[in-house]
mmCIF file of C-alpha atoms in Angstrom:
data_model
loop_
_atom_site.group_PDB
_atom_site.id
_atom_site.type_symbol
_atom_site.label_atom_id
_atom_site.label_comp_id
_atom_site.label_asym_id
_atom_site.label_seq_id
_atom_site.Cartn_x
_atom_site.Cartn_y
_atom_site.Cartn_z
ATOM 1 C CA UNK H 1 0.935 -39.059 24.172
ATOM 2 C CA UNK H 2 2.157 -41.998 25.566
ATOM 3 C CA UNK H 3 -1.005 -43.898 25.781
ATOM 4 C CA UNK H 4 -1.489 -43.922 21.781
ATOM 5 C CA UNK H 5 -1.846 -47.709 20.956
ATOM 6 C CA UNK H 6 0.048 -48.673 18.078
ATOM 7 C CA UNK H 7 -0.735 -51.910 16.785
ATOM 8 C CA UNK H 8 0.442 -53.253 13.169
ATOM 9 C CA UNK H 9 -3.164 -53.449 12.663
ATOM 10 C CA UNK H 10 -4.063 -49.510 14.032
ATOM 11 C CA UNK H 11 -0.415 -48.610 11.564
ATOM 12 C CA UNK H 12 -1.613 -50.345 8.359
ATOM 13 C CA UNK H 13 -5.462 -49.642 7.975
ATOM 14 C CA UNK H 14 -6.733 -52.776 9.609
ATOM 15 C CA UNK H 15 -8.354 -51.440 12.587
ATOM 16 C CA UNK H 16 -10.765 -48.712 13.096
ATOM 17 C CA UNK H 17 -11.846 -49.394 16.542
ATOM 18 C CA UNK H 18 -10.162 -46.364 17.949
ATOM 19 C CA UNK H 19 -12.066 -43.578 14.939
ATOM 20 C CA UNK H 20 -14.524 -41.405 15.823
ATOM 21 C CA UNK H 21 -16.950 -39.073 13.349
ATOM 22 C CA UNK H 22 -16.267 -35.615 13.092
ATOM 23 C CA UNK H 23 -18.432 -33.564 10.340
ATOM 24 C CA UNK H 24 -19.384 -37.241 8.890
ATOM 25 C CA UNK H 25 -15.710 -38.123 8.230
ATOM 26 C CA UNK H 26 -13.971 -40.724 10.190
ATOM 27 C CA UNK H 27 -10.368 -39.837 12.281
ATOM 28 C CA UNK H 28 -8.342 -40.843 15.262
ATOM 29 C CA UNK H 29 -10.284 -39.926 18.500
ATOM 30 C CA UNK H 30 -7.162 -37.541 19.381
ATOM 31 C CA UNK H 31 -7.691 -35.399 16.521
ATOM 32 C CA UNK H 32 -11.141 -34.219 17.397
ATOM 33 C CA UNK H 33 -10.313 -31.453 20.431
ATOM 34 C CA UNK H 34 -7.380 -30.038 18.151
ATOM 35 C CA UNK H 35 -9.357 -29.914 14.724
ATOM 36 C CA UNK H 36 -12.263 -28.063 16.469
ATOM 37 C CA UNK H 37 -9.815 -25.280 17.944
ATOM 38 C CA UNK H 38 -8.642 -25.171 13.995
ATOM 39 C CA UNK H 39 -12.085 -25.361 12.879
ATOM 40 C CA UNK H 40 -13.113 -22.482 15.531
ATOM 41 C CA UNK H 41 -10.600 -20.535 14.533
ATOM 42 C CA UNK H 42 -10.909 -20.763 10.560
ATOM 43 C CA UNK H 43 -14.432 -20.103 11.353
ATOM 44 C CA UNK H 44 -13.741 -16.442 12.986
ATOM 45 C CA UNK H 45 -11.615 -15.878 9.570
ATOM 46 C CA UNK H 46 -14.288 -16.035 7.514
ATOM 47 C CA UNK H 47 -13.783 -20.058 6.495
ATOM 48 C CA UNK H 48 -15.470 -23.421 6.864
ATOM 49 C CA UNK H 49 -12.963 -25.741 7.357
ATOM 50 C CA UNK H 50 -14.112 -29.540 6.217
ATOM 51 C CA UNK H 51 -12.709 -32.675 6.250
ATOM 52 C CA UNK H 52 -13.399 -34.441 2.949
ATOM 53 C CA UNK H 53 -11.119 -36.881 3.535
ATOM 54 C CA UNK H 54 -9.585 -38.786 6.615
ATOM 55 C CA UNK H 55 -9.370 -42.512 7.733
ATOM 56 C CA UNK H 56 -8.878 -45.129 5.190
ATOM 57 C CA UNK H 57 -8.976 -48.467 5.569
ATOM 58 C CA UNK H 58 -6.404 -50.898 4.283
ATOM 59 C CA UNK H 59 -9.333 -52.294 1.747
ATOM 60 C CA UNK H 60 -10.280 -48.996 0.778
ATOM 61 C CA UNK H 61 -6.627 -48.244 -0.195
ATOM 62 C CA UNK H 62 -6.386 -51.361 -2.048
ATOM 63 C CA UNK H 63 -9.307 -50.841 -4.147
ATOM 64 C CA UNK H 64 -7.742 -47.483 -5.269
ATOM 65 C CA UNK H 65 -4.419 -49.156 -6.021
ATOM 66 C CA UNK H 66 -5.733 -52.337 -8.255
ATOM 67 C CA UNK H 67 -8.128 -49.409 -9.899
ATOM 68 C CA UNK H 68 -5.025 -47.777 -10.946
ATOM 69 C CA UNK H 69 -2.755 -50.539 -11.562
ATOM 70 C CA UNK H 70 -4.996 -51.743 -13.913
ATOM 71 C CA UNK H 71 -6.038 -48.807 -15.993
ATOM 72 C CA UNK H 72 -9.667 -48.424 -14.505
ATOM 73 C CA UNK H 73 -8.473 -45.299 -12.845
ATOM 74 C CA UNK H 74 -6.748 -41.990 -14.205
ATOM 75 C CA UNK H 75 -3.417 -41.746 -13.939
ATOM 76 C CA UNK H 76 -1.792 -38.210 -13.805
ATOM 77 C CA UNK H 77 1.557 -37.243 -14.382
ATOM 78 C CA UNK H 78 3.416 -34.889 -11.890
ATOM 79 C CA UNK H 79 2.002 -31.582 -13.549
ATOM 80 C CA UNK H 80 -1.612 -33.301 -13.062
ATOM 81 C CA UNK H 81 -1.953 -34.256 -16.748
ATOM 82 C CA UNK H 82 -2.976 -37.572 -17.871
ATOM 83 C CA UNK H 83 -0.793 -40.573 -18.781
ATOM 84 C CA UNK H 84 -1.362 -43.554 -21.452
ATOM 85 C CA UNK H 85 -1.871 -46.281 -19.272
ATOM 86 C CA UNK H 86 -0.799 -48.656 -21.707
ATOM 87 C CA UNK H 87 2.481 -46.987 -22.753
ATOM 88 C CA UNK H 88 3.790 -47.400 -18.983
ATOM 89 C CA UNK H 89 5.831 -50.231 -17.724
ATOM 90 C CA UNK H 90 5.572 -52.133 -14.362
ATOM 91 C CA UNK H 91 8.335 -49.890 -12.713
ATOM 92 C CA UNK H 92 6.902 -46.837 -14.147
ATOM 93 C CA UNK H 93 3.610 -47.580 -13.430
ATOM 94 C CA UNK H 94 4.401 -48.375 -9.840
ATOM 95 C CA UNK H 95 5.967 -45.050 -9.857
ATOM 96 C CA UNK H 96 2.900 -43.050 -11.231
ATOM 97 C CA UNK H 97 0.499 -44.181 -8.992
ATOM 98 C CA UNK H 98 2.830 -43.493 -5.759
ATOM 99 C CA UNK H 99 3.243 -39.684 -7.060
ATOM 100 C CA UNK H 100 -0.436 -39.172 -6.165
ATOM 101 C CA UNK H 101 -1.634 -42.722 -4.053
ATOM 102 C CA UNK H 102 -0.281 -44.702 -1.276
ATOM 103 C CA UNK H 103 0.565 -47.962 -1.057
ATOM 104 C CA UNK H 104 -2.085 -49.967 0.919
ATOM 105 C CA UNK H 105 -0.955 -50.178 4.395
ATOM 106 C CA UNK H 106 1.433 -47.320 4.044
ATOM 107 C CA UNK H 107 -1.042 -44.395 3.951
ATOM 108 C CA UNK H 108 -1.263 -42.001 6.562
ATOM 109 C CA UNK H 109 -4.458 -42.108 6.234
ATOM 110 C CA UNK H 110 -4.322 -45.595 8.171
ATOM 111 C CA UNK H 111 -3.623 -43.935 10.818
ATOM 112 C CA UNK H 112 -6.519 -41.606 11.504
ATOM 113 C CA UNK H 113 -4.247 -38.711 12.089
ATOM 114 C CA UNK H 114 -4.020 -37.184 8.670
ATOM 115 C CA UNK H 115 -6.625 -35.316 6.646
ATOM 116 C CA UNK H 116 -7.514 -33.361 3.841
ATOM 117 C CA UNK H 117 -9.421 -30.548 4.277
ATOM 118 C CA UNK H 118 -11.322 -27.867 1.742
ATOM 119 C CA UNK H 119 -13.221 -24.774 2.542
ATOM 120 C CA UNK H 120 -17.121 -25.608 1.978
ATOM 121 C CA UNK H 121 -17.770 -21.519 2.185
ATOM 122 C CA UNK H 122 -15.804 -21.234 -0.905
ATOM 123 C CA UNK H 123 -17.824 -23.492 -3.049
ATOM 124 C CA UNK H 124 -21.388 -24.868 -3.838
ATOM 125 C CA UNK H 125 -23.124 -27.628 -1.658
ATOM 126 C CA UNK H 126 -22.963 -29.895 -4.984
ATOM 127 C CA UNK H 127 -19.089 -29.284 -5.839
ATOM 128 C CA UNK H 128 -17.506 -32.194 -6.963
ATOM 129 C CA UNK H 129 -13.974 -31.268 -4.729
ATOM 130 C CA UNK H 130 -11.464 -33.131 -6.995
ATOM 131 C CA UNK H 131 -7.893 -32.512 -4.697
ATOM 132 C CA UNK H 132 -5.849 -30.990 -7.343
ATOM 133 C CA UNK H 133 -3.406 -28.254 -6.889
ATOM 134 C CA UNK H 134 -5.881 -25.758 -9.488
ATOM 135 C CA UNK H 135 -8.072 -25.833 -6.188
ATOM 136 C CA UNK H 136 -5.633 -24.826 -3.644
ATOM 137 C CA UNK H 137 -2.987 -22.519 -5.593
ATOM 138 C CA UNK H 138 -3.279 -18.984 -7.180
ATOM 139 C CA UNK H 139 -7.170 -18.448 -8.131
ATOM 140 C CA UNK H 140 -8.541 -21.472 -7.239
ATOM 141 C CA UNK H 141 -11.523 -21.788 -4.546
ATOM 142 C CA UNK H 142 -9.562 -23.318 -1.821
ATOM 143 C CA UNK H 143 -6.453 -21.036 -1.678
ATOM 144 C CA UNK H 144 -7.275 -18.020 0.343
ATOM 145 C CA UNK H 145 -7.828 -20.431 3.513
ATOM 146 C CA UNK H 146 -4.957 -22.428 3.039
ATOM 147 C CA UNK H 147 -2.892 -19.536 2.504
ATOM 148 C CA UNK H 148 -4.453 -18.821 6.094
ATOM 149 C CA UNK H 149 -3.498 -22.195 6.982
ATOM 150 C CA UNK H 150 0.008 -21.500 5.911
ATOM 151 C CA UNK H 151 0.075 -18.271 8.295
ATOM 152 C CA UNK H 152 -1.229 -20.109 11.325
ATOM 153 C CA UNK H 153 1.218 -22.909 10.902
ATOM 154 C CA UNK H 154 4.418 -20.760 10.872
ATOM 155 C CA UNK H 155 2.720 -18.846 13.704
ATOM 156 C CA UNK H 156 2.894 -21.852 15.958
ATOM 157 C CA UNK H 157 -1.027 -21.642 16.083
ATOM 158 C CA UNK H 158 -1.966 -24.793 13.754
ATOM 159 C CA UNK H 159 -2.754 -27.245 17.714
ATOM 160 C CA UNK H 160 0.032 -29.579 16.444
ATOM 161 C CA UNK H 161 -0.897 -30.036 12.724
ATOM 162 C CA UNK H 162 1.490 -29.177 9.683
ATOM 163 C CA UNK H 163 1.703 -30.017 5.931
ATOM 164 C CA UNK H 164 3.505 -33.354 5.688
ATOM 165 C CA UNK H 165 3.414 -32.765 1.188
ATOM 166 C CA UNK H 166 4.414 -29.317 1.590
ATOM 167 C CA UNK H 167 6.953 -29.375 -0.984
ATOM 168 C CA UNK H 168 8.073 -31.721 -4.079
ATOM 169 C CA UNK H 169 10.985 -33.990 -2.471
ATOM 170 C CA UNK H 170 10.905 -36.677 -5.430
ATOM 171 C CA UNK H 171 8.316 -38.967 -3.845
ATOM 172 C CA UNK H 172 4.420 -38.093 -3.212
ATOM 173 C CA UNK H 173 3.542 -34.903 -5.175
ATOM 174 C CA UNK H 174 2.613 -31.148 -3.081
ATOM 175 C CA UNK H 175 -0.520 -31.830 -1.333
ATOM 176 C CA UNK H 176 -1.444 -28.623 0.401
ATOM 177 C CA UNK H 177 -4.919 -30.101 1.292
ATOM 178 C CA UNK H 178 -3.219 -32.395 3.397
ATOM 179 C CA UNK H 179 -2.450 -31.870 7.271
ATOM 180 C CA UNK H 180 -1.379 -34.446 9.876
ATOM 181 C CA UNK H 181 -1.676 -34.418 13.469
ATOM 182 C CA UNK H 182 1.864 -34.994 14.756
ATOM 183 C CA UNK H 183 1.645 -35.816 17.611
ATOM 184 C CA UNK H 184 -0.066 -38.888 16.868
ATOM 185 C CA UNK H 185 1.925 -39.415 13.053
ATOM 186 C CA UNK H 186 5.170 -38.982 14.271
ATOM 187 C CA UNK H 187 4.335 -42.016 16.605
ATOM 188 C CA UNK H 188 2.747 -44.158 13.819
ATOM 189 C CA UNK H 189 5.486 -43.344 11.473
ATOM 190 C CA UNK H 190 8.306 -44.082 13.831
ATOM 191 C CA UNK H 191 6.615 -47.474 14.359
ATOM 192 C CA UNK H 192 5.659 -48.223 11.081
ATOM 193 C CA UNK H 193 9.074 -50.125 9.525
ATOM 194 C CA UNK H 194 9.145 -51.626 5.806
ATOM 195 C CA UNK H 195 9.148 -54.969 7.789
ATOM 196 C CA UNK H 196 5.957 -54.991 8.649
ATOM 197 C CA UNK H 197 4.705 -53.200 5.580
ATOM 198 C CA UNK H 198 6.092 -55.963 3.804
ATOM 199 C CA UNK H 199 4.518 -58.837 5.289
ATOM 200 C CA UNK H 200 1.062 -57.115 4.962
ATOM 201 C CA UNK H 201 1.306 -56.958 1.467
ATOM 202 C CA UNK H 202 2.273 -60.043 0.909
ATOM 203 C CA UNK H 203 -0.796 -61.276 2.400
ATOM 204 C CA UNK H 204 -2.398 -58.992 -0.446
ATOM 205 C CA UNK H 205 -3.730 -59.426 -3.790
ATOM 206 C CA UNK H 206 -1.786 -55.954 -4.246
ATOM 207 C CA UNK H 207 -1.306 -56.107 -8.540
ATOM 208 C CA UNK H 208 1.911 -55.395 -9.477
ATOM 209 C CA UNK H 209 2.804 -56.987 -5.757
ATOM 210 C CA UNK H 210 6.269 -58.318 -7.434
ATOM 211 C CA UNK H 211 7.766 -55.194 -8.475
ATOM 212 C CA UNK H 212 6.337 -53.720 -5.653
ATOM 213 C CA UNK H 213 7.932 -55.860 -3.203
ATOM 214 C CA UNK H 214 11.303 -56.126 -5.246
ATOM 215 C CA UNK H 215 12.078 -52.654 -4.800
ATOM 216 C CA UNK H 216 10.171 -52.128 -1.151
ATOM 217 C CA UNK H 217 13.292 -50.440 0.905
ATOM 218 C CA UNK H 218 13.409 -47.690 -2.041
ATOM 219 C CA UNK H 219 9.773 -47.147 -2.349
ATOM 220 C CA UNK H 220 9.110 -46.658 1.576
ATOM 221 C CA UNK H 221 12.290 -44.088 1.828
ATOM 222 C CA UNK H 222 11.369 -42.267 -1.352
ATOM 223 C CA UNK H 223 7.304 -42.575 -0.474
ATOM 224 C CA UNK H 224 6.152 -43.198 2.771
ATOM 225 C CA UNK H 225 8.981 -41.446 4.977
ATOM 226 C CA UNK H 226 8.580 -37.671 5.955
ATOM 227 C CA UNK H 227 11.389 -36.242 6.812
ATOM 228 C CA UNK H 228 11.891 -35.168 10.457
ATOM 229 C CA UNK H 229 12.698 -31.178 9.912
ATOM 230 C CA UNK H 230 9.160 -31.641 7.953
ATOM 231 C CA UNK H 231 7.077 -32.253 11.140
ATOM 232 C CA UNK H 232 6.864 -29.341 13.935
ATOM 233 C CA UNK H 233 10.003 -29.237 15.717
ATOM 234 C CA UNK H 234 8.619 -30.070 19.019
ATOM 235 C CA UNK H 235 7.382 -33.486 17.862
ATOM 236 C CA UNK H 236 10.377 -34.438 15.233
ATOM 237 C CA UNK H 237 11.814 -36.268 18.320
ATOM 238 C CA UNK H 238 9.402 -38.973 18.514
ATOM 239 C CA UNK H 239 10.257 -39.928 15.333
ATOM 240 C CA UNK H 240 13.187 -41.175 16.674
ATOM 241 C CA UNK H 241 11.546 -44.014 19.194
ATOM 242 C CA UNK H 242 10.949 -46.533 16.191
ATOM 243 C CA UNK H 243 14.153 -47.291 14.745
ATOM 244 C CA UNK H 244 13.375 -48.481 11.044
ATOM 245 C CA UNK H 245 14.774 -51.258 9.207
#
């Protein structure tokens, strides 16, 4: 995995030269072989696995930010509910829209190596798929094939994907509609340090970029890291190759 080429501009959404199209949605060229075997598989279970979501650019991530920074967006609370935009402060409001969005140039999503995924068997063709835990928990459309998921990923048979949100650690809420690739993410994150984070967003027009920026070392440990005994334990190591600031 050696050959992966991790540029700042590959690690913060700045360069899609290396994406590929799989199903219509765009992801690291290492992902395809792996997701198929996934795909395959799910398929022989009785599910359509889908990516609905996978690269996104550094703009793209931006635009969602500003939306939400500046009420034009929904912001939800931890429990999904939605917030008074105009009741929040600057700190708080920084701190809403990390539970559910990244910061530009801190998403996985930059990278190419991190998806969500749905099962299109278990809805209509015109479903609006909205990535809320009602989908993928208890009765909702999504949750018999992620509780497949969860199976094949304890089983050792997920081809080097796991669940990077799989539990509430006080930063990005549960996201069980999101898997990563790790042996391409553990590279990006272990080469991804708040140093260079930094100096892409202050080449931004990021809103609330001084609060943001004030309180950067906090906000990348408490929302951007993953833990190491997160990722699969045979590619936790390569965390370890970037040395963070």
């Amino acid at each position: 995995m050696s050959d992966y080429q991790l540029s700042k501009a590959l690690l913060t959404g700045r360069d899609d030269a290396v994406m590929v199209g799989v199903l219509d949605r765009p992801v690291h060229r290492a992902l395809v072989a792996p997701f198929q075997a996934l795909r395959d598989d799910a398929d022989r279970a009785g599910f359509d696995l889908r990516i609905v979501s996978g690269f996104r650019s550094f703009d793209r991530q931006l635009a969602i930010w500003n939306a939400k920074a500046s009420g034009q967006r929904t912001l939800l609370d931890s429990r999904g509910c939605e917030l008074a935009f105009e009741t929040l402060d600057e700190s708080t409001l920084v701190d809403c829209i990390l539970r559910w969005s990244a910061l530009p140039g801190a998403s996985r999503h930059h990278w190419g190596s991190d998806i969500d995924v749905i099962d299109a068997a278990a809805v209509p063709d015109d479903y609006e798929v909205q990535l809320t835990p009602a989908e993928v928990e208890d009765d909702g459309p999504f949750a018999p094939m992620h509780d497949w998921l969860d199976k094949q990923l304890s089983n050792g048979a997920g081809y080097g994907f796991f669940r990077p949100y799989n539990e509430d650690r006080g930063g990005i809420a549960p996201e069980r509609w999101h898997l990563s690739y790790a042996p391409l993410s553990a590279r990006c994150e272990a080469a991804l340090r708040p140093a260079v984070l930094r100096q892409q967003l202050e080449d931004s027009e990021l809103l609330l970029k001084a609060n943001v920026l004030a309180r950067l070392d906090e906000l990348f440990r408490r929302y951007v890291s993953v833990p190491a005994e997160v990722y699969p334990s045979a590619y936790a190591p390569l965390l370890v190759e970037g040395e963070r600031e």
